[in-house]
Each structure stands twice: as C-alpha cells, then as structure tokens.
Amino acid sequence: MNHKILEAKNISKSFGKIQALDDVNFHLYKGKIHGLLGENGAGKSSLMNILSGIYQPEKGSIIFDGDKQKKINPESAARLGIGMVHQEFRLIENFSIKDNLTLSKANIYIDDFEDAFKKYSEIFSLTVNQNTLISELSVGEKQKIEIIKLIFNNNNIMLLDEPTAVLTPQETNQLKNSLETLSNEDEKTIVFITHKLKEIKEFTETIFVMKNGQMVAEDLETASVSDKDLITLMMGEINTAVVEKNNEKGEVKLEVENISLETDAGGFNNLNDINLSIKAGEILGIAGVSGNGQVELANIVSGIQSNFDGKITIKGQDVTEKGVRARKKLNLSYIPENRLGVGLAPGVSILDNSVVREYFSASYGPHLSKNKMVNYLNLLVKEFSIKTGEPKAEISTLSGGNMQKLLMGRELISNPEVIVAAQPTRGLDVSAVETLHELIVDQRNKGSAIMLISEDLDELFKLSDRIIVLYEGKIIKEFEINEANTNNVGLAMAGVIE
Amino acid sequence: MNKYILSKKTVVNDLATFYSFLIGLFIAFFIGSLILLIQDQNPANVFSLMLKLSVGSINSLSSSLNKAIPLILAGLGISIMNSVKLWNIGAEGQIFLGAIAVNLIYININISNSSLFIVILLASGFIGGAVCILFPAITKVIFGVNEIITTLLTNYIIIGLTIYLVNGPWKDPKSLNFPAAAYVGEEVYLPTIFGKLSSGFLVCILFVIGAYYLKEKSVFGYEMRIAGGSAMTAIYAGINAKQKAFYAMLIGGGFAGLAGAIELLSQTHRVSTGISQGFGYTAIIVAAITGMRPVGIFLVGCLFGALTIGGAVIQTIGVSSYIAEIIQASTLIGALIAQFFFTYEIKGVQDG
C-alpha cells in the first residue's frame, strides 16, 4: 500500500528576489489522501504548480513511479496523469458541463460519457444535467466539475489547491466523502491543500507542513499528530523582538458595537456581531487567516462599506451613517491592505497619489494649487525619507517599500487620532518593515488609537497591546498581549478554542 | 532558456507623444507618397500644392482653421471623457444633436439682441450635445454598460433623427427637394474675424484653455484622474467616481455639441445631413494622437483641418481627396506604434 507514486526531491524555485521554494522534498503514496498545510505564501501552490508542470524548478528532480523525469511540463504531467484544480477555476463558462469534461484529448470517457457522468454525479452528489452551462452553476458545483474533469482526463494524481475555500460547511462535508470514495474505490492519489487545521485533520491520512518555502514536516500520520504540534510547525517560532508596551492609554477613541455584515458572496467573508474598542495610545492587533472578515471590518470602520448592522463611534461621535470624508474630518486614517489599487491609484502620478487624503486642502474653490501639492509631496518625501523620482512619474515606478512609505506618510502626517492599518508591511523587505513599525509605534506614542490588521504574527506580537482573533467573521478569542502565544493565537486562528 | 517580455519603462520622455506624432506624420506622408507614385503622380508636387492651397493665402488658411474648429472641440470632449478612462465614439452624433438643438431654439425663440441670441444658441448646442450622451451616461453609471457601444450606436439614432427632420417637419419648401431645414437668419451668423475665419475659432481657443484648466488645474480634473486610475481609490478617497464619470460624459458631449452649433452658425447655416463630414470620428484620431492633451489637440486639429482642405483642393488635378484621409489615419497608426515603443521596452528574462 505504501508505494511511492510521485517524489519531488530538493526542489528550489524563486521568483525574482523571493525564494518561493527552498530545497523542498515531497512524496505521494498511491491511493492515499495527503494533506499539505501552511500559511498563505508558504509555498504550497508553487510546489503544486511544479508538480503539474506549470512552473519549472531551478533545482531538484521529480521521480514518477521510480523513473526520474527529465522535465515536467503541462503535456508530460497530463501524460503521467497528474492534474490540478486551481483556486481560480479553469472552466469555460459558456460551454456545457459535457463540453468542458470532454474538451481535452486526454478524455477517456468518449463513448460511455453518460454512464461515467452518472457514476461520478452520484459520488459527488451532483444533481445537474450534463447540458447545463457552467455559468449557471454555483461555485460548489463548479468545484465538483473541476474535480470530475480530472477524473475524465485520466488523472490518477489529483492536486487540489484549497478546494474548500469556496465551499459552505455542508459542501465541505460532502467533498470529504467524495474524496474518500475516490481514494478507496478508484485508488486516486490526492493532495489536499489548505491552511485550515480542522479540515486537514478530517480529510487526510498523512500531513506535510510548509513554512516560508520550506518543508518543515513530512509524512506525519494524521491520526497521531496533535493540533498544537501542527500549529507550531505552521506558524514557526515567534521572533521575540517586542516594543515597549507600557505606553499610557487615554480615553476610548474608536468604538465598534454589534457590527454584522452579510454579503451575498457566501462563504465566511461576512461579519457576525463584532464588538471592540480602542483607546488613545493603544494598538489593537487583529489576527486571523485572510478572508475571515478583516477587510470587511476595516472597510466598515473607514466608511468605505455601508449597509451594515451595528454602530461605529469615533471620538464619541456616532459615525455609523457618515461617509469616508466625515470620518477623515474626525481624523481617521486608513492604510488599506491593497496598496496599489485602493490606497494608491495605478497609472496616476506620484504627485496626484500623494495628496489623495488631503487634496481639498490644496484647493481654492474649484482650483487645485499645484504648488501646494508639490510642497506637500516634498514634505512627505523629507519626513518619511521616501526615495522618489519625478513627481509626475507614475506611482508604479516606486519600489514597494517606497510606495508604502508614501501611503503611510500621507495617512500619518496629519497625526491622525484613529488609524486602521491593514497588512501594512506585507511583501516588504526587512529594513522597510522596521521603518514602518517605527512609524506605527511613534504614532501610538503620540496618542493614536490603532487597529492593526495583520496575518504576520511576529508583527502582531511585536506591536500590539491586545490581540483579537477573527475567525469566520466572529471574534473567536481576545488576548492581552502577555497571555498571547503562538499556540493559543494560532489555534484560535484555526478556529479551535481550548 | 531565455524569453523576451514587454515591460513598461519607468521613465518616459516628456516629449514622447510629440516625437511619436512626428514619426507618425513621417510614416503617413511616406505611405501617401507611395500611393501617389502608384497613381503616377509626383508626391512633391501634390504635397506642395496641398500646402499652398491649404495655408498659402488668407482665404485658404482661414478655411483650414474653420475646418479645425469642430475637430478641436470634439477632440477636447473626447479628451475630457478620457480623464475618467471613458471613450466617446459618439462625437459625430453629438455634433448633429448640437446643431439640431440650435435650430430648435432658433425657430421657437426670438431675441432681438443678436449677440445675446448667438450666445444662447451656442449654449443650446452645448446642451444638445450633453443630451445626446445622456442615455449612454446613465446606462454607464447605473448598469455599467460599455460606453463605446452606446455612444457609437447613438450616432446612428441621431443621424436617423436628422434625416427624419430634414425630410419631414423641418423640410424647407424652398430647398427644391434637397433634404435640408430652412436657413437661419443672417442676424445669427457668427461674424468673421479675417478672411473667412469664423469667430467660432475664438470660442474654440477659449474652450481649449477651459479644457486645459479643467483637466490639469482644477479639483474636478484631479478627482477625474483618481477615479480614472482606480475606482476603488476614488471610493477610498471619498470621491464619487460615478458622479465624476457622469459629469465628464455630459461635458464631453457638450463640447462636441458646441462644435455642431458653431458649424451651423458659421458654415452650413442650416440643418442638413452635411452638418458634419465625419468630424466626430476624425476628432478621435486627433485626440488619440496627442495623448489627450488639450493644447496638442488644438495644434493637431489645425493641421488636420489644413489636410482636409488640402485634400479637397487637389481633386482639381485629378488626385482623390481620400489621400488626405489616408494621411490622417496613417498618422494615428504610426504615432500609436511609435508611442508604444516610447512607453515599453523589450527585455530578456530568465524563463519562469
């Protein structure tokens, strides 16, 4: 039974300066369900893309059924029967189910399509007609078609990249049963990728854990490994650098009461009865795996998202019905997660982008003073040591770090009393991260109430006075910083309450 | 394995658009020369004749500038809409509806002060152009319907309306079965400045300055740029992106409508299907060549006006006037290709 069907040895891959995979080993047993666990950006998808031939590794080798493969490209992967379901579906929306399933020349059910479709419809509890257009299906149904497509194309090794991310709990349960059937009856070898602890324990037989592009644990038997061990492996050790926390707190500046939000998108991107308050001089860290309501919370507090239930109070004033501008006037600043696209407008000049927060103060009636704008930009450049080119050059000519410094500088220079900062240092190099952390602490010392949303536990532990963990749109747990550790915060992020 | 990718240059020369235009113009005259050679014409002779007959005398120069007015005004309208990254393909229809609006007001209202009357008629033209784009603007803002399609299709509706009016309710019995409305009275003709140059040219210059100010120096222009760059950034900044798009469309339509009004009051003096000879489409070329810059639109508009006049007069020596249109179109293609190479560079990268 423990026959190694596919082996990847010493795989390395980098994208530009980023080392996505660093000497990674991985292997699959025929007919088993394997779990691949790791945070966002740990390298899970990169590894899968290499196994399915989409990326070429810089180093390392791939061995299929004992034979070393010269090179895996999409054609040879298909020949070997390695197929992948990507997070973004690759179905043709205005083709029927049948057309999508039989599109590939690798398709093995040409004459007996009806029977095969019937069989797998039953396994996947799929109740739609084969002539239905893909565009008419729900997300869960599309997911099923993607997996059935792998079967129809004779893929015996099925790589499923976060298949449950788009599913409801009921659908997730169904998927579990379907995958078990495929593994038991058809001897399909399955890789199940996720960052959800609960699912990896339910779905899989053996677990691999990745962290920062490295494989930190191989072949752990699912039945005998504890949640705690997995969390520690997945999160790694916390960098102990911590800033001075005994900052004096003032009155409550931001109060969020009973915030609920329902989105029609389904999943967990909604909020459920959120209550929190932040005092002057305090940093409240919001932890959570991405997609658990952080963006929605930030958008509601900053005024971008309307139509929610509950109440937002800034400096004692009810701003629930107020828009972005009114909240800015109360001296709220928002550093959005998506810096180029939300915080900064792509294709627009550095100068224009530098005054997004305060452009009306550079105006006389309908006239916009270019001098004032340039002075403002120069002030930002000086205060925050931003390396910038010509003011009229496009914003995207700046490096990531300088873009973020410009954005943060723009939002902080007026000494805001309430700050919402989402993923302020994501994707930046160490020195930029350090500078930006100093800015945030500086601002805290000046008496700002700061909501810091981050997926980086190092950052949260270093800066926060308290940590709240969001899970499926709810505050699942709240910690004072001295009670928080990788274990309890990590478990809460995975939805486990001790 | 190496492969090559296109990557956007971090620094683009300020004069790139201008150089691109010159390269485009060179390519255009080269293509024009080839076609003339095929027709056994001497390109040098033809082009020098075109030059002489389009700018060689006060009369020809003023004719050329008159032709430039609708190109410039409609081009400015296209450029304003492009600030929010929207395309106005409907300038042609807006020119017609501008002229129709002028005639509608003219036959229903009578004001004895002719200067005031002219101003009111010009304003009616502007409003007519804005009304013409109202439906595309509403469907864009509310339903997100592609404005390229709606503004283009509106052209056909408006030209249909024009044909109906000049064959039906507005048909002038004195026009001897030529489908046209009655002439407007001489009291509302736009006065000429010198030669044949209409005072509409001064209005045009005024609107060039206005468009430049609106786009580059005003708060509204700034808000349009941010909304055009990213709708999400606009929302984040508290800018109502849809409202900016809506106003930009109405103003853009208005500029083209004004072109129709000036054309009616200075050139044709009556509504007919000849109000515009494709000015609304040529204006797209003018605006695109200049990278949507108002001053550039003014200069290239004047050049294209001269080309049109030059193209018309060379027919007398047996050369088709289409040579002018070929030159205009090739200038655009050449300039866009040149612009591309000013903005992008080809880089070799490692595979993957």
CSV table of N, CA and C in Angstrom, one decimal, chain A residues 144-192:
chain,number,residue,atom,x,y,z
A,144,LYS,N,-16.9,20.8,-8.1
A,144,LYS,CA,-17.1,19.4,-8.4
A,144,LYS,C,-16.8,19.1,-9.8
A,145,ILE,N,-17.2,19.9,-10.8
A,145,ILE,CA,-17.0,19.7,-12.2
A,145,ILE,C,-15.4,19.7,-12.4
A,146,GLU,N,-14.8,20.6,-11.8
A,146,GLU,CA,-13.3,20.7,-11.9
A,146,GLU,C,-12.7,19.3,-11.5
A,147,ILE,N,-13.1,18.8,-10.4
A,147,ILE,CA,-12.5,17.5,-9.9
A,147,ILE,C,-12.9,16.4,-10.8
A,148,ILE,N,-14.2,16.4,-11.3
A,148,ILE,CA,-14.6,15.3,-12.2
A,148,ILE,C,-13.8,15.4,-13.5
A,149,LYS,N,-13.5,16.6,-13.9
A,149,LYS,CA,-12.7,16.8,-15.1
A,149,LYS,C,-11.4,16.1,-15.0
A,150,LEU,N,-10.8,16.2,-13.8
A,150,LEU,CA,-9.5,15.5,-13.6
A,150,LEU,C,-9.7,14.0,-13.8
A,151,ILE,N,-10.8,13.5,-13.3
A,151,ILE,CA,-11.1,12.0,-13.4
A,151,ILE,C,-11.2,11.7,-14.9
A,152,PHE,N,-12.0,12.5,-15.6
A,152,PHE,CA,-12.3,12.2,-17.0
A,152,PHE,C,-11.0,12.3,-17.9
A,153,ASN,N,-10.1,13.1,-17.4
A,153,ASN,CA,-8.9,13.2,-18.2
A,153,ASN,C,-7.8,12.2,-17.7
A,154,ASN,N,-8.3,11.2,-17.0
A,154,ASN,CA,-7.4,10.1,-16.6
A,154,ASN,C,-6.3,10.5,-15.7
A,155,ASN,N,-6.6,11.5,-14.8
A,155,ASN,CA,-5.5,11.9,-13.8
A,155,ASN,C,-5.7,11.1,-12.6
A,156,ASN,N,-4.6,10.3,-12.3
A,156,ASN,CA,-4.7,9.5,-11.1
A,156,ASN,C,-4.1,10.2,-9.9
A,157,ILE,N,-3.3,11.2,-10.2
A,157,ILE,CA,-2.8,12.1,-9.1
A,157,ILE,C,-3.5,13.4,-9.2
A,158,MET,N,-4.3,13.7,-8.1
A,158,MET,CA,-5.1,14.9,-8.2
A,158,MET,C,-4.7,15.9,-7.1
A,159,LEU,N,-4.2,17.1,-7.6
A,159,LEU,CA,-3.7,18.1,-6.7
A,159,LEU,C,-4.9,19.2,-6.5
A,160,LEU,N,-5.4,19.3,-5.3
A,160,LEU,CA,-6.5,20.2,-5.1
A,160,LEU,C,-6.0,21.4,-4.2
A,161,ASP,N,-6.0,22.5,-4.9
A,161,ASP,CA,-5.4,23.7,-4.2
A,161,ASP,C,-6.6,24.5,-3.5
A,162,GLU,N,-6.5,24.4,-2.2
A,162,GLU,CA,-7.6,25.0,-1.3
A,162,GLU,C,-9.0,24.8,-1.8
A,163,PRO,N,-9.4,23.5,-2.0
A,163,PRO,CA,-10.7,23.3,-2.6
A,163,PRO,C,-11.8,23.7,-1.7
A,164,THR,N,-11.6,23.8,-0.4
A,164,THR,CA,-12.7,24.1,0.5
A,164,THR,C,-12.9,25.6,0.7
A,165,ALA,N,-12.0,26.4,0.2
A,165,ALA,CA,-12.0,27.9,0.4
A,165,ALA,C,-13.3,28.5,0.0
A,166,VAL,N,-14.0,27.9,-1.0
A,166,VAL,CA,-15.2,28.5,-1.6
A,166,VAL,C,-16.4,27.7,-1.2
A,167,LEU,N,-16.3,26.7,-0.3
A,167,LEU,CA,-17.4,25.9,-0.1
A,167,LEU,C,-18.1,26.2,1.3
A,168,THR,N,-19.4,25.9,1.3
A,168,THR,CA,-20.1,26.0,2.6
A,168,THR,C,-19.8,24.8,3.5
A,169,PRO,N,-20.0,24.8,4.8
A,169,PRO,CA,-19.7,23.7,5.6
A,169,PRO,C,-20.3,22.4,5.1
A,170,GLN,N,-21.6,22.4,4.6
A,170,GLN,CA,-22.2,21.2,4.1
A,170,GLN,C,-21.5,20.7,2.9
A,171,GLU,N,-21.1,21.6,2.0
A,171,GLU,CA,-20.4,21.2,0.8
A,171,GLU,C,-19.1,20.6,1.1
A,172,THR,N,-18.4,21.2,2.1
A,172,THR,CA,-17.1,20.7,2.6
A,172,THR,C,-17.2,19.3,3.0
A,173,ASN,N,-18.3,19.0,3.8
A,173,ASN,CA,-18.5,17.6,4.3
A,173,ASN,C,-18.7,16.7,3.2
A,174,GLN,N,-19.5,17.1,2.2
A,174,GLN,CA,-19.8,16.3,1.0
A,174,GLN,C,-18.5,15.9,0.3
A,175,LEU,N,-17.7,17.0,0.1
A,175,LEU,CA,-16.4,16.8,-0.6
A,175,LEU,C,-15.6,15.8,0.1
A,176,LYS,N,-15.6,15.8,1.4
A,176,LYS,CA,-14.8,14.9,2.2
A,176,LYS,C,-15.2,13.4,1.8
A,177,ASN,N,-16.5,13.2,1.8
A,177,ASN,CA,-17.0,11.8,1.5
A,177,ASN,C,-16.6,11.5,0.0
A,178,SER,N,-16.8,12.4,-0.9
A,178,SER,CA,-16.5,12.1,-2.3
A,178,SER,C,-15.0,11.7,-2.5
A,179,LEU,N,-14.1,12.5,-1.8
A,179,LEU,CA,-12.7,12.3,-2.0
A,179,LEU,C,-12.3,10.9,-1.4
A,180,GLU,N,-13.0,10.6,-0.2
A,180,GLU,CA,-12.7,9.3,0.4
A,180,GLU,C,-13.1,8.1,-0.6
A,181,THR,N,-14.2,8.3,-1.2
A,181,THR,CA,-14.7,7.3,-2.2
A,181,THR,C,-13.6,7.2,-3.3
A,182,LEU,N,-13.2,8.3,-3.9
A,182,LEU,CA,-12.2,8.3,-5.0
A,182,LEU,C,-10.9,7.6,-4.5
A,183,SER,N,-10.5,7.9,-3.3
A,183,SER,CA,-9.3,7.3,-2.9
A,183,SER,C,-9.4,5.8,-2.6
A,184,ASN,N,-10.6,5.4,-2.0
A,184,ASN,CA,-10.8,4.0,-1.7
A,184,ASN,C,-11.1,3.1,-3.0
A,185,GLU,N,-12.0,3.6,-3.8
A,185,GLU,CA,-12.5,2.8,-4.9
A,185,GLU,C,-11.7,2.9,-6.1
A,186,ASP,N,-11.3,4.1,-6.5
A,186,ASP,CA,-10.6,4.3,-7.7
A,186,ASP,C,-9.0,4.4,-7.5
A,187,GLU,N,-8.6,4.3,-6.3
A,187,GLU,CA,-7.2,4.4,-6.0
A,187,GLU,C,-6.6,5.7,-6.5
A,188,LYS,N,-7.3,6.8,-6.4
A,188,LYS,CA,-6.8,8.1,-6.8
A,188,LYS,C,-5.9,8.5,-5.7
A,189,THR,N,-4.8,9.1,-6.1
A,189,THR,CA,-3.8,9.8,-5.2
A,189,THR,C,-4.2,11.2,-5.1
A,190,ILE,N,-4.5,11.7,-3.9
A,190,ILE,CA,-5.0,13.1,-3.7
A,190,ILE,C,-4.1,13.9,-2.8
A,191,VAL,N,-3.9,15.2,-3.3
A,191,VAL,CA,-3.2,16.1,-2.4
A,191,VAL,C,-4.2,17.2,-2.0
A,192,PHE,N,-4.4,17.4,-0.8
A,192,PHE,CA,-5.4,18.3,-0.3
A,192,PHE,C,-4.7,19.5,0.4
